[in-house]
CSV table of C-alpha atoms (C1' of nucleotides) in Angstrom, one decimal:
chain,number,residue,atom,x,y,z
A,1,UNK,CA,0.0,0.0,0.0
A,2,UNK,CA,1.7,3.2,1.1
A,3,UNK,CA,5.4,3.0,1.9
A,4,UNK,CA,6.5,2.9,5.5
A,5,UNK,CA,6.7,6.4,7.0
A,6,UNK,CA,10.0,7.2,8.6
A,7,UNK,CA,8.5,8.2,11.9
A,8,UNK,CA,6.9,4.9,12.5
A,9,UNK,CA,9.8,3.0,11.2
A,10,UNK,CA,12.2,4.4,13.6
A,11,UNK,CA,9.8,3.8,16.5
A,12,UNK,CA,9.2,0.2,15.4
A,13,UNK,CA,12.9,-0.5,15.0
A,14,UNK,CA,13.6,0.6,18.5
A,15,UNK,CA,10.7,-1.4,20.0
A,16,UNK,CA,11.8,-4.5,18.1
A,17,UNK,CA,15.4,-4.1,19.1
A,18,UNK,CA,14.5,-3.7,22.8
A,19,UNK,CA,12.8,-7.1,22.6
A,20,UNK,CA,15.7,-8.6,20.7
A,21,UNK,CA,13.5,-9.2,17.6
A,22,UNK,CA,15.0,-8.4,14.2
A,23,UNK,CA,13.6,-5.5,12.3
A,24,UNK,CA,12.7,-7.3,9.0
A,25,UNK,CA,10.9,-5.7,6.2
A,26,UNK,CA,7.9,-8.0,6.6
A,27,UNK,CA,7.6,-7.0,10.3
A,28,UNK,CA,7.9,-3.3,9.7
A,29,UNK,CA,5.4,-3.5,6.9
A,30,UNK,CA,2.8,-5.5,8.9
A,31,UNK,CA,3.1,-3.0,11.8
A,32,UNK,CA,2.6,-0.2,9.3
A,33,UNK,CA,-0.5,-1.8,7.9
A,34,UNK,CA,-2.0,-2.2,11.3
A,35,UNK,CA,-1.0,1.3,12.2
A,36,UNK,CA,-3.2,2.7,9.3
A,37,UNK,CA,-6.0,0.2,9.6
A,38,UNK,CA,-9.4,1.6,10.4
A,39,UNK,CA,-10.6,-1.6,11.8
A,40,UNK,CA,-9.2,-5.0,12.8
A,41,UNK,CA,-7.8,-7.0,9.9
A,42,UNK,CA,-7.6,-10.7,9.1
A,43,UNK,CA,-4.2,-12.2,8.3
A,44,UNK,CA,-5.3,-12.4,4.7
A,45,UNK,CA,-6.3,-8.8,4.6
A,46,UNK,CA,-3.0,-7.8,6.1
A,47,UNK,CA,-1.2,-9.7,3.4
A,48,UNK,CA,-3.3,-8.0,0.8
A,49,UNK,CA,-2.4,-4.6,2.2
A,50,UNK,CA,1.3,-5.4,2.2
A,51,UNK,CA,3.4,-3.8,-0.5
A,52,UNK,CA,3.5,-5.8,-3.7
A,53,UNK,CA,2.4,-9.3,-2.6
A,54,UNK,CA,5.9,-10.6,-2.0
A,55,UNK,CA,5.4,-11.6,1.7
A,56,UNK,CA,4.1,-15.1,2.3
A,57,UNK,CA,1.0,-15.7,4.3
A,58,UNK,CA,2.9,-18.0,6.6
A,59,UNK,CA,5.2,-15.1,7.4
A,60,UNK,CA,2.3,-12.9,8.2
A,61,UNK,CA,0.9,-15.5,10.6
A,62,UNK,CA,4.3,-16.1,12.2
A,63,UNK,CA,4.8,-12.4,12.8
A,64,UNK,CA,1.3,-11.9,14.1
A,65,UNK,CA,1.9,-14.7,16.5
A,66,UNK,CA,5.1,-13.1,17.9
A,67,UNK,CA,3.6,-9.6,18.0
A,68,UNK,CA,0.7,-11.1,19.9
A,69,UNK,CA,3.1,-12.7,22.4
A,70,UNK,CA,4.9,-9.4,22.8
A,71,UNK,CA,1.6,-7.8,23.5
A,72,UNK,CA,1.8,-5.3,20.6
A,73,UNK,CA,-1.0,-6.8,18.7
A,74,UNK,CA,-4.2,-8.5,19.9
A,75,UNK,CA,-6.6,-10.9,18.2
A,76,UNK,CA,-10.3,-10.5,18.3
A,77,UNK,CA,-12.9,-13.3,18.7
A,78,UNK,CA,-15.6,-11.8,16.5
A,79,UNK,CA,-15.9,-14.7,14.1
A,80,UNK,CA,-15.5,-18.3,15.1
A,81,UNK,CA,-13.9,-18.8,11.7
A,82,UNK,CA,-11.3,-16.1,11.4
A,83,UNK,CA,-9.1,-14.1,13.7
A,84,UNK,CA,-8.9,-10.3,13.3
A,85,UNK,CA,-5.9,-8.4,14.5
A,86,UNK,CA,-5.3,-4.8,15.7
A,87,UNK,CA,-2.5,-2.9,17.4
A,88,UNK,CA,-3.0,-3.2,21.2
A,89,UNK,CA,-1.3,0.1,21.9
A,90,UNK,CA,-4.8,1.7,21.9
A,91,UNK,CA,-6.6,1.9,25.2
A,92,UNK,CA,-8.3,-1.3,26.1
A,93,UNK,CA,-11.6,-1.3,24.3
A,94,UNK,CA,-14.3,-3.4,22.6
A,95,UNK,CA,-16.2,-3.3,19.3
A,96,UNK,CA,-19.4,-3.1,17.5
A,97,UNK,CA,-19.4,-5.6,14.7
A,98,UNK,CA,-21.8,-5.4,11.8
A,99,UNK,CA,-23.1,-8.9,11.1
A,100,UNK,CA,-23.8,-8.0,7.5
A,101,UNK,CA,-20.7,-6.3,6.2
A,102,UNK,CA,-18.3,-7.2,9.0
A,103,UNK,CA,-17.3,-3.6,9.5
A,104,UNK,CA,-16.3,-2.9,13.1
A,105,UNK,CA,-16.2,0.3,15.2
A,106,UNK,CA,-14.2,0.6,18.3
A,107,UNK,CA,-15.9,1.6,21.5
A,108,UNK,CA,-14.1,3.8,24.0
A,109,UNK,CA,-13.9,2.7,27.6
A,110,UNK,CA,-14.6,-0.6,29.1
A,111,UNK,CA,-17.0,-1.2,32.0
A,112,UNK,CA,-16.6,-4.9,31.8
A,113,UNK,CA,-13.3,-4.8,33.7
A,114,UNK,CA,-15.3,-3.7,36.8
A,115,UNK,CA,-17.5,-6.8,36.5
A,116,UNK,CA,-14.4,-9.0,36.4
A,117,UNK,CA,-13.6,-8.5,40.0
A,118,UNK,CA,-16.8,-10.1,41.0
A,119,UNK,CA,-15.9,-13.3,39.3
A,120,UNK,CA,-12.3,-13.6,40.5
A,121,UNK,CA,-12.8,-15.4,43.7
A,122,UNK,CA,-15.7,-17.5,42.6
A,123,UNK,CA,-16.4,-20.2,40.0
A,124,UNK,CA,-13.1,-21.9,40.8
A,125,UNK,CA,-11.0,-19.8,38.5
A,126,UNK,CA,-7.5,-18.9,39.6
A,127,UNK,CA,-7.3,-15.7,37.7
A,128,UNK,CA,-8.8,-14.0,34.8
A,129,UNK,CA,-6.3,-12.9,32.2
A,130,UNK,CA,-8.5,-11.1,29.7
A,131,UNK,CA,-12.0,-10.8,28.5
A,132,UNK,CA,-13.7,-10.2,25.2
A,133,UNK,CA,-16.8,-8.1,24.8
A,134,UNK,CA,-18.2,-7.6,21.4
A,135,UNK,CA,-21.5,-6.3,20.2
A,136,UNK,CA,-23.0,-7.6,17.0
A,137,UNK,CA,-25.7,-5.7,15.0
A,138,UNK,CA,-26.3,-3.9,11.8
A,139,UNK,CA,-24.6,-0.7,10.8
A,140,UNK,CA,-26.7,2.0,9.2
A,141,UNK,CA,-25.2,1.5,5.8
A,142,UNK,CA,-26.2,-2.1,5.8
A,143,UNK,CA,-29.7,-1.3,7.1
A,144,UNK,CA,-30.3,1.1,4.3
A,145,UNK,CA,-29.3,-1.5,1.7
A,146,UNK,CA,-31.7,-3.8,3.4
A,147,UNK,CA,-29.3,-6.5,4.1
B,1,UNK,CA,-24.7,-41.8,25.0
B,2,UNK,CA,-27.9,-42.2,26.9
B,3,UNK,CA,-31.1,-42.7,24.9
B,4,UNK,CA,-33.5,-39.9,24.4
B,5,UNK,CA,-35.7,-39.4,27.3
B,6,UNK,CA,-39.4,-39.4,26.5
B,7,UNK,CA,-40.2,-36.1,28.1
B,8,UNK,CA,-37.7,-34.2,26.1
B,9,UNK,CA,-38.5,-36.1,22.9
B,10,UNK,CA,-42.1,-35.0,23.0
B,11,UNK,CA,-41.2,-31.5,23.7
B,12,UNK,CA,-38.7,-31.4,20.8
B,13,UNK,CA,-41.1,-33.0,18.4
B,14,UNK,CA,-43.6,-30.3,19.1
B,15,UNK,CA,-41.1,-27.5,18.7
B,16,UNK,CA,-39.8,-28.9,15.5
B,17,UNK,CA,-43.3,-29.4,14.1
B,18,UNK,CA,-44.4,-25.9,14.9
B,19,UNK,CA,-41.4,-24.7,12.8
B,20,UNK,CA,-42.1,-27.1,10.0
B,21,UNK,CA,-38.9,-29.0,10.6
B,22,UNK,CA,-38.8,-32.7,10.4
B,23,UNK,CA,-38.2,-34.6,13.7
B,24,UNK,CA,-35.3,-36.8,12.5
B,25,UNK,CA,-33.4,-39.1,14.8
B,26,UNK,CA,-30.2,-37.0,14.3
B,27,UNK,CA,-32.0,-33.8,15.3
B,28,UNK,CA,-33.6,-35.3,18.4
B,29,UNK,CA,-30.3,-36.8,19.4
B,30,UNK,CA,-28.3,-33.6,19.0
B,31,UNK,CA,-30.9,-31.7,21.1
B,32,UNK,CA,-30.7,-34.4,23.7
B,33,UNK,CA,-26.9,-34.2,23.8
B,34,UNK,CA,-27.0,-30.4,24.2
B,35,UNK,CA,-29.7,-30.8,26.9
B,36,UNK,CA,-27.4,-32.8,29.0
B,37,UNK,CA,-24.1,-31.0,28.2
B,38,UNK,CA,-22.4,-29.4,31.2
B,39,UNK,CA,-20.7,-26.8,29.0
B,40,UNK,CA,-20.7,-25.7,25.3
B,41,UNK,CA,-19.7,-28.4,22.9
B,42,UNK,CA,-18.0,-28.3,19.5
B,43,UNK,CA,-19.6,-30.0,16.5
B,44,UNK,CA,-17.1,-32.8,16.9
B,45,UNK,CA,-17.8,-33.3,20.5
B,46,UNK,CA,-21.5,-33.4,19.8
B,47,UNK,CA,-21.0,-36.1,17.2
B,48,UNK,CA,-18.9,-38.0,19.7
B,49,UNK,CA,-21.7,-37.9,22.2
B,50,UNK,CA,-24.3,-39.1,19.7
B,51,UNK,CA,-25.4,-42.7,20.0
B,52,UNK,CA,-23.3,-45.2,18.1
B,53,UNK,CA,-21.3,-43.0,15.7
B,54,UNK,CA,-23.7,-43.4,12.8
B,55,UNK,CA,-24.5,-39.7,12.3
B,56,UNK,CA,-22.2,-37.9,9.9
B,57,UNK,CA,-20.4,-34.7,11.0
B,58,UNK,CA,-21.9,-32.9,8.0
B,59,UNK,CA,-25.3,-33.7,9.4
B,60,UNK,CA,-24.4,-32.3,12.8
B,61,UNK,CA,-23.2,-29.1,11.2
B,62,UNK,CA,-26.3,-28.7,9.0
B,63,UNK,CA,-28.5,-29.3,12.0
B,64,UNK,CA,-26.6,-26.9,14.3
B,65,UNK,CA,-26.9,-24.3,11.6
B,66,UNK,CA,-30.7,-24.7,11.4
B,67,UNK,CA,-31.1,-24.8,15.2
B,68,UNK,CA,-29.1,-21.6,15.3
B,69,UNK,CA,-31.3,-19.9,12.8
B,70,UNK,CA,-34.3,-21.0,14.7
B,71,UNK,CA,-32.7,-19.5,17.8
B,72,UNK,CA,-32.7,-22.7,19.8
B,73,UNK,CA,-29.0,-23.1,19.9
B,74,UNK,CA,-26.3,-20.4,20.1
B,75,UNK,CA,-22.6,-20.5,19.1
B,76,UNK,CA,-19.9,-19.1,21.2
B,77,UNK,CA,-16.9,-17.1,20.1
B,78,UNK,CA,-14.4,-18.4,22.5
B,79,UNK,CA,-11.9,-19.7,20.0
B,80,UNK,CA,-11.3,-18.2,16.6
B,81,UNK,CA,-10.7,-21.8,15.5
B,82,UNK,CA,-13.7,-23.7,16.6
B,83,UNK,CA,-17.3,-22.9,17.4
B,84,UNK,CA,-18.9,-24.2,20.6
B,85,UNK,CA,-22.6,-24.7,20.8
B,86,UNK,CA,-25.2,-24.6,23.6
B,87,UNK,CA,-28.9,-24.5,24.0
B,88,UNK,CA,-30.1,-20.9,24.1
B,89,UNK,CA,-33.1,-21.7,26.2
B,90,UNK,CA,-31.1,-20.9,29.3
B,91,UNK,CA,-31.1,-17.4,30.7
B,92,UNK,CA,-28.9,-15.1,28.7
B,93,UNK,CA,-25.4,-15.5,30.2
B,94,UNK,CA,-21.7,-15.5,29.6
B,95,UNK,CA,-18.7,-17.7,30.3
B,96,UNK,CA,-15.4,-18.1,32.0
B,97,UNK,CA,-13.1,-20.0,29.7
B,98,UNK,CA,-9.9,-21.7,30.9
B,99,UNK,CA,-7.2,-20.9,28.5
B,100,UNK,CA,-5.3,-24.0,29.4
B,101,UNK,CA,-7.9,-26.8,29.4
B,102,UNK,CA,-10.7,-25.0,27.6
B,103,UNK,CA,-13.2,-25.9,30.3
B,104,UNK,CA,-16.0,-23.3,30.6
B,105,UNK,CA,-18.2,-22.2,33.4
B,106,UNK,CA,-21.5,-20.3,32.9
B,107,UNK,CA,-21.9,-17.0,34.7
B,108,UNK,CA,-25.3,-16.1,35.9
B,109,UNK,CA,-26.8,-12.8,35.0
B,110,UNK,CA,-25.5,-10.2,32.5
B,111,UNK,CA,-24.6,-6.7,33.2
B,112,UNK,CA,-23.5,-6.1,29.7
B,113,UNK,CA,-27.0,-5.7,28.4
B,114,UNK,CA,-27.3,-2.4,30.3
B,115,UNK,CA,-24.3,-1.0,28.6
B,116,UNK,CA,-25.8,-1.9,25.3
B,117,UNK,CA,-28.3,0.9,25.4
B,118,UNK,CA,-25.6,3.5,25.5
B,119,UNK,CA,-24.3,2.4,22.2
B,120,UNK,CA,-27.5,2.1,20.3
B,121,UNK,CA,-27.9,5.6,19.1
B,122,UNK,CA,-24.3,6.3,18.5
B,123,UNK,CA,-21.6,4.9,16.4
B,124,UNK,CA,-23.8,4.6,13.3
B,125,UNK,CA,-25.3,1.3,14.2
B,126,UNK,CA,-28.9,0.7,13.4
B,127,UNK,CA,-29.4,-1.9,16.1
B,128,UNK,CA,-27.5,-4.3,18.2
B,129,UNK,CA,-28.7,-7.8,17.9
B,130,UNK,CA,-26.5,-9.6,20.4
B,131,UNK,CA,-23.2,-9.4,22.2
B,132,UNK,CA,-20.6,-11.7,23.4
B,133,UNK,CA,-18.7,-11.3,26.7
B,134,UNK,CA,-16.3,-14.0,27.7
B,135,UNK,CA,-13.6,-14.1,30.3
B,136,UNK,CA,-10.5,-16.0,29.8
B,137,UNK,CA,-8.2,-17.2,32.6
B,138,UNK,CA,-7.0,-20.3,34.3
B,139,UNK,CA,-9.2,-22.6,36.3
B,140,UNK,CA,-7.9,-23.8,39.6
B,141,UNK,CA,-7.3,-27.3,38.4
B,142,UNK,CA,-5.0,-26.1,35.7
B,143,UNK,CA,-3.2,-23.8,38.0
B,144,UNK,CA,-2.4,-26.7,40.3
B,145,UNK,CA,-1.0,-28.7,37.5
B,146,UNK,CA,1.1,-25.7,36.7
B,147,UNK,CA,-0.1,-25.3,33.1
C,1,DA,C1',33.6,-8.9,5.4
C,2,DA,C1',32.3,-13.0,8.0
C,3,DC,C1',29.5,-15.5,11.2
C,4,DT,C1',25.3,-17.3,13.0
C,5,DA,C1',21.0,-17.4,14.8
C,6,DC,C1',16.8,-15.8,13.4
C,7,DT,C1',13.5,-15.3,9.2
C,8,DT,C1',11.5,-16.2,5.1
C,9,DG,C1',9.3,-18.5,1.0
C,10,DC,C1',7.5,-22.5,-0.7
C,11,DA,C1',5.3,-26.7,-0.5
C,12,DA,C1',2.9,-29.9,2.0
C,13,DG,C1',-0.1,-30.8,6.1
C,14,DT,C1',-4.1,-30.1,9.5
C,15,DA,C1',-8.4,-28.9,11.5
C,16,DA,C1',-12.9,-27.1,11.1
C,17,DT,C1',-16.5,-26.5,8.2
C,18,DT,C1',-19.0,-26.7,3.7
C,19,DT,C1',-20.9,-28.5,-0.5
C,20,DG,C1',-22.6,-31.7,-4.4
C,21,DC,C1',-25.1,-35.5,-5.2
C,22,DA,C1',-27.4,-39.9,-5.1
C,23,DT,C1',-30.2,-42.2,-1.8
C,24,DT,C1',-33.2,-42.5,2.1
C,25,DT,C1',-36.9,-40.9,5.1
C,26,DG,C1',-40.4,-38.0,7.7
C,27,DT,C1',-45.0,-36.3,6.9
C,28,DG,C1',-49.3,-34.7,5.1
C,29,DA,C1',-52.6,-36.2,1.8
C,30,DT,C1',-55.0,-40.0,0.1
D,1,DA,C1',-51.9,-48.0,5.8
D,2,DT,C1',-49.9,-46.3,1.7
D,3,DC,C1',-48.1,-42.7,-1.4
D,4,DA,C1',-45.6,-38.8,-3.1
D,5,DC,C1',-42.3,-35.6,-2.5
D,6,DA,C1',-39.7,-32.2,-0.3
D,7,DA,C1',-36.5,-32.4,3.1
D,8,DA,C1',-32.6,-34.7,5.4
D,9,DT,C1',-28.7,-37.8,5.3
D,10,DG,C1',-24.2,-40.2,4.3
D,11,DC,C1',-20.2,-40.1,1.8
D,12,DA,C1',-16.7,-38.0,-0.6
D,13,DA,C1',-14.5,-34.1,-2.3
D,14,DA,C1',-13.8,-29.2,-1.7
D,15,DT,C1',-12.8,-25.0,0.9
D,16,DT,C1',-10.9,-22.0,4.3
D,17,DA,C1',-7.8,-20.6,7.9
D,18,DC,C1',-3.9,-21.7,9.8
D,19,DT,C1',0.5,-24.5,10.8
D,20,DT,C1',4.8,-26.8,10.0
D,21,DG,C1',9.3,-28.6,7.8
D,22,DC,C1',13.0,-27.3,5.5
D,23,DA,C1',16.5,-25.3,2.6
D,24,DA,C1',17.9,-20.7,1.4
D,25,DG,C1',18.3,-15.8,2.7
D,26,DT,C1',19.4,-12.0,5.9
D,27,DA,C1',19.7,-8.8,10.1
D,28,DG,C1',22.8,-7.7,13.5
D,29,DT,C1',27.0,-8.7,15.9
D,30,DT,C1',32.0,-9.0,15.7
DNA sequence: AACTACTTGCAAGTAATTTGCATTTGTGAT
DNA sequence: ATCACAAATGCAAATTACTTGCAAGTAGTT
């Protein structure tokens, strides 16, 4: 898509270096794509947005996996078929997902975390690492086109 | 597994009939399995719990799909790899999912619905049909075995 | 410039789910 | 009860999303 902008590139290189990860072109490009994404993307969509289809899908998956482990990227459970990825540097948040077109909107703030505490010492769970809260509906665009 | 108990069978037959769906053995058996399940099951697990492995997996999937459309069964987004199904006749609720063993616990009550209203008239969404709220952590059993 | 461990592309492999099609089976009508 | 037929099923093949093995390439150190 667009090239990598210098600002970001420098930032990413430092982040990668401090985690002892190599700053490969594929990695920088994937981060750049996610940086500009308006909504969470599937691995395939990410590959599609990469400059000149030279990067293999396997590489995309491998990098997403490591970015996820480092906590830089998070995967969403909005489809039981496909994972969608976004940068996790944004404030913790949830989404509205259109069941017709799949478009998502981020929702600021999260009240669900408060609820978490109530569950911690019950139900035989040692600890709760994360939660997912997603709303599914119909965006206005899809409603108009009667989907 | 166990046979179909008469009580349930009669109930299911009526429900199916009123939706103009045939009461096939596979259908009745799948409903019976879900009725007795202690936690959401994958299509494969459902097939495994069916009497004498004669029902094809494709049939299980096709039936789950129709049961979902009728609103009798709902699928959970707890893994982006596999769908887990449960009867939706239970009170609306969410789950605790152990990231190690996959075991789930149902959580009574749902505070998330309240939050929904706040989103309805914003974000360009026409309406919100459903939401998913799942907590992921480690159940005590898995913590003990140091997973 | 050389070394080496980490990365990548490519091809093959898996797991979950879907689809095509010929055959069988519930069900309402007879 | 029997019939007719749309709906449902089994089986095999296809599809999708993702993973893995391996030889070749490369970032980052020396």
